[in-house]
């Protein structure tokens, strides 16, 4: 049975812009104003985090909106402490909305004497009182199995498909989806299927960790508008090198669609100087001023999708329905049109 309480949102300092956007979208869907719960999340002089919730949350269905992006450790601790504060305040249920799940790249042991930190983080979230997780484009799908609580993993590809059909209207026949490595083929294949486009793969060989020695394109990209698809772009070194390789193989244009724009270090400068025409990212991570000012980077919103997912969790309806264009299209009406 759906909860008799209204869903309540609370946010940390990781991405307040997205949190406010989700609240606005939920207000539109519900037809009544929904604001973020009034709270303070601050630090003592020694950087110790303190949380105080100013509103009564007893018996409420609480949703904490907090990606664990840079600074990952601070934002993760904020999430854990907020959950503890809500649990001790007798909240009925606590759901962590983590648009970008940090530490997801440490999902297995790649060599001896290394941790599986994604599993450690999953344990910490559960112990803090979180009863459900809502996230988007986990780096590895098996991370859902690290949790003993329900995990809803949304996908950016349906939104990317809407954006592609709008941005490349009239020339979709020239579009080819490209996976930047063999491990991301599943993600690229899903997007290619949604827009009815062919698929290519850039196979990379590493001599040392973090250094790409050679790239080989599998598939004919001659004259194609290549769309590189991946979940994370950190320093953009591999992405820009893949774009160079595709252009050398005869591609007409190269664009990239990335779920999570980490964009650390020299990433923005590399993208600005790259042969890649545009980089499209979501707002799962709060963009820096450099990212916002870069003409080659464009940001697509995820608030409509997250707002509807939160409402579906609250009222007990399907979250997986948001994977389908028939459901997602109307949610993004006004942003993208099929005309």
Short mmCIF file of C-alpha atoms in Angstrom, two decimals:
data_model
loop_
_atom_site.label_atom_id
_atom_site.label_comp_id
_atom_site.label_asym_id
_atom_site.label_seq_id
_atom_site.Cartn_x
_atom_site.Cartn_y
_atom_site.Cartn_z
CA UNK A 1 0.00 0.00 0.00
CA UNK A 2 1.27 3.51 -0.75
CA UNK A 3 2.47 5.53 2.22
CA UNK A 4 -0.01 7.96 3.76
CA UNK A 5 2.84 10.39 4.32
CA UNK A 6 4.23 12.73 1.72
CA UNK A 7 7.76 12.00 0.48
CA UNK A 8 10.29 14.34 2.05
CA UNK A 9 13.61 15.36 0.52
CA UNK A 10 16.79 16.37 2.28
CA UNK A 11 20.13 17.22 0.68
CA UNK A 12 23.76 17.54 1.62
CA UNK A 13 26.36 19.81 0.07
CA UNK A 14 27.38 17.55 -2.84
CA UNK A 15 24.85 18.73 -5.44
CA UNK A 16 22.27 21.16 -4.03
CA UNK A 17 21.39 22.38 -7.53
CA UNK A 18 20.17 18.94 -8.56
CA UNK A 19 18.36 18.47 -5.24
CA UNK A 20 16.41 21.71 -5.72
CA UNK A 21 15.62 20.75 -9.33
CA UNK A 22 14.25 17.38 -8.19
CA UNK A 23 12.09 19.13 -5.59
CA UNK A 24 10.73 21.49 -8.26
CA UNK A 25 9.92 18.61 -10.62
CA UNK A 26 8.19 16.68 -7.85
CA UNK A 27 6.17 19.80 -7.04
CA UNK A 28 5.07 19.91 -10.69
CA UNK A 29 4.16 16.20 -10.72
CA UNK A 30 2.26 16.40 -7.41
CA UNK A 31 0.60 19.73 -8.10
CA UNK A 32 1.71 21.07 -4.72
CA UNK A 33 4.82 22.72 -3.38
CA UNK A 34 7.55 20.41 -2.10
CA UNK A 35 10.63 21.97 -0.51
CA UNK A 36 13.80 20.42 0.82
CA UNK A 37 13.70 19.66 4.54
CA UNK A 38 15.31 22.47 6.49
CA UNK A 39 18.62 21.25 7.89
CA UNK A 40 22.21 22.33 8.32
CA UNK A 41 25.19 20.30 7.26
CA UNK A 42 28.37 22.04 8.34
CA UNK A 43 31.88 21.42 9.60
CA UNK A 44 33.71 22.16 12.82
CA UNK A 45 37.11 23.84 12.61
CA UNK A 46 38.83 20.45 12.30
CA UNK A 47 36.54 19.54 9.32
CA UNK A 48 34.39 17.21 11.44
CA UNK A 49 30.90 17.06 9.92
CA UNK A 50 27.81 18.03 11.91
CA UNK A 51 24.17 17.62 10.84
CA UNK A 52 21.07 19.07 12.44
CA UNK A 53 17.54 18.58 11.05
CA UNK A 54 15.23 21.46 11.96
CA UNK A 55 11.93 19.80 10.99
CA UNK A 56 9.99 16.92 12.53
CA UNK A 57 10.61 13.77 10.44
CA UNK A 58 9.04 11.18 12.75
CA UNK A 59 7.26 8.54 10.67
CA UNK A 60 8.24 10.23 7.39
CA UNK A 61 9.43 8.63 4.14
CA UNK A 62 12.80 10.36 3.74
CA UNK A 63 14.94 10.66 0.61
CA UNK A 64 18.53 11.90 1.00
CA UNK A 65 19.88 13.39 -2.24
CA UNK A 66 23.66 13.15 -2.13
CA UNK A 67 26.06 11.98 -4.85
CA UNK A 68 29.39 10.80 -3.45
CA UNK A 69 31.47 12.79 -5.92
CA UNK A 70 34.57 14.91 -5.29
CA UNK A 71 35.39 15.29 -2.43
CA UNK A 72 34.21 11.69 -2.22
CA UNK A 73 35.12 11.08 1.41
CA UNK A 74 33.43 14.25 2.69
CA UNK A 75 30.26 13.68 0.69
CA UNK A 76 30.07 10.03 1.73
CA UNK A 77 30.42 10.97 5.39
CA UNK A 78 27.72 13.62 5.01
CA UNK A 79 25.39 10.95 3.61
CA UNK A 80 26.13 8.54 6.45
CA UNK A 81 25.71 11.18 9.16
CA UNK A 82 22.47 12.51 7.64
CA UNK A 83 21.09 8.97 7.60
CA UNK A 84 22.05 8.47 11.25
CA UNK A 85 20.40 11.76 12.20
CA UNK A 86 17.18 10.76 10.42
CA UNK A 87 17.19 7.25 11.91
CA UNK A 88 17.60 8.65 15.42
CA UNK A 89 14.76 11.09 14.65
CA UNK A 90 12.41 8.13 13.98
CA UNK A 91 12.03 8.48 10.22
CA UNK A 92 9.86 5.65 8.88
CA UNK A 93 12.11 4.84 5.91
CA UNK A 94 15.37 6.30 4.59
CA UNK A 95 16.24 6.09 0.90
CA UNK A 96 19.61 7.30 -0.34
CA UNK A 97 19.39 8.98 -3.75
CA UNK A 98 22.98 8.75 -5.00
CA UNK A 99 23.06 10.03 -8.61
CA UNK A 100 26.80 9.27 -8.78
CA UNK A 101 27.98 6.34 -6.67
CA UNK A 102 31.58 7.02 -5.73
CA UNK A 103 34.07 4.18 -5.22
CA UNK A 104 32.18 2.15 -7.85
CA UNK A 105 35.39 1.67 -9.84
CA UNK A 106 36.76 -0.43 -6.96
CA UNK A 107 34.28 -3.25 -7.54
CA UNK A 108 36.72 -6.19 -7.67
CA UNK A 109 40.26 -7.18 -6.76
CA UNK A 110 42.45 -6.40 -9.74
CA UNK A 111 45.62 -7.63 -8.03
CA UNK A 112 46.77 -9.11 -4.73
CA UNK A 113 46.24 -7.21 -1.47
CA UNK A 114 43.76 -4.67 -2.82
CA UNK A 115 40.31 -3.82 -1.37
CA UNK A 116 36.82 -4.10 -2.81
CA UNK A 117 35.84 -0.64 -1.62
CA UNK A 118 32.45 -0.58 -3.35
CA UNK A 119 31.37 -3.44 -1.08
CA UNK A 120 32.74 -1.62 1.97
CA UNK A 121 30.72 1.48 1.08
CA UNK A 122 27.60 -0.66 0.59
CA UNK A 123 28.06 -2.08 4.10
CA UNK A 124 28.54 1.39 5.57
CA UNK A 125 25.37 2.73 3.95
CA UNK A 126 23.31 -0.17 5.25
CA UNK A 127 24.72 0.11 8.78
CA UNK A 128 23.91 3.83 8.80
CA UNK A 129 20.21 3.00 8.50
CA UNK A 130 19.64 3.40 4.77
CA UNK A 131 16.93 0.99 3.64
CA UNK A 132 16.96 1.60 -0.11
CA UNK A 133 19.32 3.08 -2.70
CA UNK A 134 18.40 4.93 -5.89
CA UNK A 135 21.31 5.59 -8.22
CA UNK A 136 22.15 5.96 -11.91
CA UNK A 137 24.53 4.08 -14.21
CA UNK A 138 26.57 2.12 -11.71
CA UNK A 139 30.06 1.52 -13.06
CA UNK A 140 29.47 -2.22 -12.69
CA UNK A 141 26.00 -3.79 -12.47
CA UNK A 142 27.16 -6.38 -9.94
CA UNK A 143 27.50 -3.64 -7.31
CA UNK A 144 23.74 -4.02 -6.78
CA UNK A 145 24.55 -7.43 -5.33
CA UNK A 146 26.88 -5.86 -2.76
CA UNK A 147 23.80 -4.55 -0.94
CA UNK A 148 21.34 -6.55 1.17
CA UNK A 149 18.75 -3.82 0.60
CA UNK A 150 16.86 -2.90 -2.61
CA UNK A 151 18.89 -0.96 -5.18
CA UNK A 152 17.24 0.82 -8.11
CA UNK A 153 19.78 1.57 -10.85
CA UNK A 154 18.46 4.07 -13.38
CA UNK A 155 20.03 4.45 -16.82
CA UNK A 156 21.07 7.62 -18.63
CA UNK A 157 20.75 5.97 -22.04
CA UNK A 158 16.97 6.65 -22.43
CA UNK A 159 17.61 10.35 -21.79
CA UNK A 160 20.64 10.29 -24.12
CA UNK A 161 18.46 8.71 -26.82
CA UNK A 162 15.97 11.58 -26.52
CA UNK A 163 18.80 14.11 -26.69
CA UNK A 164 20.45 12.43 -29.69
CA UNK A 165 17.25 12.30 -31.68
CA UNK A 166 16.78 16.01 -31.00
CA UNK A 167 20.40 17.12 -31.55
CA UNK A 168 20.98 15.08 -34.73
CA UNK A 169 17.51 15.39 -36.22
CA UNK A 170 17.57 14.83 -39.96
CA UNK A 171 20.91 13.02 -39.96
CA UNK A 172 20.37 10.09 -37.65
CA UNK A 173 21.20 7.76 -40.55
CA UNK A 174 24.85 8.88 -40.25
CA UNK A 175 25.12 8.25 -36.50
CA UNK A 176 27.23 5.38 -35.18
CA UNK A 177 27.50 4.55 -31.48
CA UNK A 178 31.02 3.75 -30.26
CA UNK A 179 32.11 1.97 -27.10
CA UNK A 180 35.50 3.29 -25.90
CA UNK A 181 36.47 -0.17 -24.63
CA UNK A 182 35.30 -3.76 -24.69
CA UNK A 183 33.92 -3.54 -21.15
CA UNK A 184 31.42 -0.84 -22.12
CA UNK A 185 29.90 -2.67 -25.08
CA UNK A 186 26.70 -3.49 -23.20
CA UNK A 187 26.04 0.17 -22.42
CA UNK A 188 26.80 1.26 -25.98
CA UNK A 189 24.70 -1.53 -27.46
CA UNK A 190 21.70 -0.45 -25.38
CA UNK A 191 21.91 3.13 -26.70
CA UNK A 192 22.50 1.93 -30.28
CA UNK A 193 19.37 -0.20 -30.05
CA UNK A 194 17.30 2.70 -28.73
CA UNK A 195 18.23 4.97 -31.67
CA UNK A 196 18.52 2.17 -34.27
CA UNK A 197 22.18 2.92 -35.02
CA UNK A 198 25.17 0.65 -35.80
CA UNK A 199 27.80 -0.11 -33.18
CA UNK A 200 31.59 0.13 -33.20
CA UNK A 201 34.25 -0.56 -30.56
CA UNK A 202 37.58 1.06 -29.76
CA UNK A 203 39.86 -1.63 -28.39
CA UNK A 204 42.67 -0.26 -26.24
CA UNK A 205 45.86 -1.92 -25.04
CA UNK A 206 47.67 -0.68 -21.93
CA UNK A 207 51.39 -1.09 -21.29
CA UNK A 208 51.17 0.48 -17.81
CA UNK A 209 48.20 1.42 -15.59
CA UNK A 210 46.65 4.68 -16.78
CA UNK A 211 48.64 4.69 -20.03
CA UNK A 212 47.02 3.67 -23.31
CA UNK A 213 49.67 2.32 -25.68
CA UNK A 214 47.54 1.53 -28.69
CA UNK A 215 43.94 1.85 -29.89
CA UNK A 216 42.23 -0.15 -32.62
CA UNK A 217 38.81 0.59 -34.10
CA UNK A 218 36.59 -2.43 -34.65
CA UNK A 219 34.06 -1.49 -37.33
CA UNK A 220 33.96 0.89 -40.29
CA UNK A 221 33.47 4.47 -39.11
CA UNK A 222 34.23 6.16 -42.45
CA UNK A 223 31.96 9.18 -42.95
CA UNK A 224 30.05 8.46 -39.74
CA UNK A 225 29.03 10.81 -36.95
CA UNK A 226 30.53 8.85 -34.06
CA UNK A 227 28.95 8.98 -30.61
CA UNK A 228 31.26 7.71 -27.88
CA UNK A 229 29.26 6.40 -24.91
CA UNK A 230 30.65 5.74 -21.44
CA UNK A 231 29.62 6.00 -17.80
CA UNK A 232 32.53 8.01 -16.35
CA UNK A 233 34.89 10.63 -17.75
CA UNK A 234 37.63 11.47 -15.26
CA UNK A 235 40.73 13.08 -16.78
CA UNK A 236 39.41 12.65 -20.37
CA UNK A 237 42.74 11.31 -21.63
CA UNK A 238 41.35 8.04 -23.00
CA UNK A 239 38.25 9.78 -24.35
CA UNK A 240 40.22 12.37 -26.32
CA UNK A 241 42.62 9.73 -27.64
CA UNK A 242 39.67 7.62 -28.78
CA UNK A 243 38.27 10.67 -30.60
CA UNK A 244 41.64 11.17 -32.34
CA UNK A 245 41.70 7.51 -33.38
CA UNK A 246 38.17 7.67 -34.81
CA UNK A 247 38.98 10.79 -36.84
CA UNK A 248 42.13 9.10 -38.17
CA UNK A 249 39.95 6.18 -39.27
CA UNK A 250 37.76 8.48 -41.37
CA UNK A 251 34.95 9.56 -39.03
CA UNK A 252 33.19 12.76 -40.09
CA UNK A 253 32.54 13.99 -36.53
CA UNK A 254 33.04 12.73 -33.01
CA UNK A 255 30.80 13.51 -30.05
CA UNK A 256 30.63 11.91 -26.61
CA UNK A 257 27.80 11.13 -24.18
CA UNK A 258 29.00 10.43 -20.63
CA UNK A 259 26.75 9.65 -17.67
CA UNK A 260 29.00 11.10 -14.95
CA UNK A 261 31.29 14.03 -15.70
CA UNK A 262 33.94 13.66 -13.00
CA UNK A 263 36.23 15.85 -15.15
CA UNK A 264 39.18 16.19 -12.79
CA UNK A 265 42.67 17.60 -13.39
CA UNK A 266 43.30 18.60 -17.03
CA UNK A 267 39.99 17.18 -18.31
CA UNK A 268 38.31 20.44 -19.34
CA UNK A 269 41.42 21.73 -21.10
CA UNK A 270 41.82 18.45 -22.97
CA UNK A 271 38.20 18.52 -24.09
CA UNK A 272 38.48 22.14 -25.24
CA UNK A 273 41.51 21.25 -27.39
CA UNK A 274 40.17 17.92 -28.63
CA UNK A 275 38.92 17.07 -32.13
CA UNK A 276 35.73 16.00 -30.36
CA UNK A 277 32.99 18.50 -31.19
CA UNK A 278 30.84 18.14 -28.07
CA UNK A 279 30.80 16.32 -24.77
CA UNK A 280 27.35 15.76 -23.27
CA UNK A 281 27.17 14.89 -19.57
CA UNK A 282 24.38 14.67 -17.00
CA UNK A 283 24.06 16.80 -13.90
CA UNK A 284 24.61 13.83 -11.55
CA UNK A 285 27.74 15.66 -10.37
CA UNK A 286 27.67 19.41 -9.64
CA UNK A 287 29.57 21.01 -12.54
CA UNK A 288 32.49 23.27 -11.73
CA UNK A 289 32.75 26.79 -13.12
CA UNK A 290 35.27 25.54 -15.70
CA UNK A 291 32.82 22.88 -16.89
CA UNK A 292 29.95 25.37 -17.12
CA UNK A 293 32.10 27.83 -19.08
CA UNK A 294 33.42 25.26 -21.57
CA UNK A 295 31.62 25.71 -24.91
CA UNK A 296 32.28 22.10 -25.90
CA UNK A 297 30.46 20.67 -22.86
CA UNK A 298 26.69 20.44 -22.65
CA UNK A 299 24.68 19.22 -19.64
CA UNK A 300 21.41 17.30 -19.83
CA UNK A 301 19.10 17.24 -16.79
CA UNK A 302 18.31 14.14 -14.75
CA UNK A 303 15.91 15.82 -12.30
CA UNK A 304 12.76 14.78 -14.23
CA UNK A 305 13.81 11.12 -14.16
CA UNK A 306 14.91 11.13 -10.51
CA UNK A 307 11.77 13.00 -9.42
CA UNK A 308 9.52 10.42 -11.07
CA UNK A 309 11.60 7.54 -9.69
CA UNK A 310 11.28 8.93 -6.15
CA UNK A 311 7.52 9.25 -6.57
CA UNK A 312 7.32 5.69 -7.91
CA UNK A 313 9.28 4.36 -4.92
CA UNK A 314 7.10 6.35 -2.55
CA UNK A 315 3.79 5.15 -3.98
CA UNK A 316 4.92 1.59 -4.68
CA UNK A 317 4.87 1.57 -8.49
CA UNK A 318 7.43 0.37 -11.00
CA UNK A 319 10.79 2.14 -11.29
CA UNK A 320 11.89 0.05 -14.28
CA UNK A 321 9.08 1.63 -16.32
CA UNK A 322 11.39 4.67 -16.59
CA UNK A 323 13.66 2.62 -18.86
CA UNK A 324 11.08 2.82 -21.64
CA UNK A 325 10.67 5.81 -24.00
CA UNK A 326 6.88 5.63 -23.71
CA UNK A 327 7.21 6.51 -20.01
CA UNK A 328 10.26 8.76 -20.10
CA UNK A 329 9.20 10.82 -23.15
CA UNK A 330 6.24 12.55 -21.46
CA UNK A 331 8.38 13.27 -18.38
CA UNK A 332 10.83 15.19 -20.58
CA UNK A 333 8.10 16.85 -22.62
CA UNK A 334 9.06 20.45 -23.28
CA UNK A 335 12.77 19.63 -23.23
CA UNK A 336 12.71 17.21 -26.16
CA UNK A 337 10.16 16.76 -28.89
CA UNK A 338 9.65 13.95 -31.39
CA UNK A 339 8.38 16.39 -34.01
#
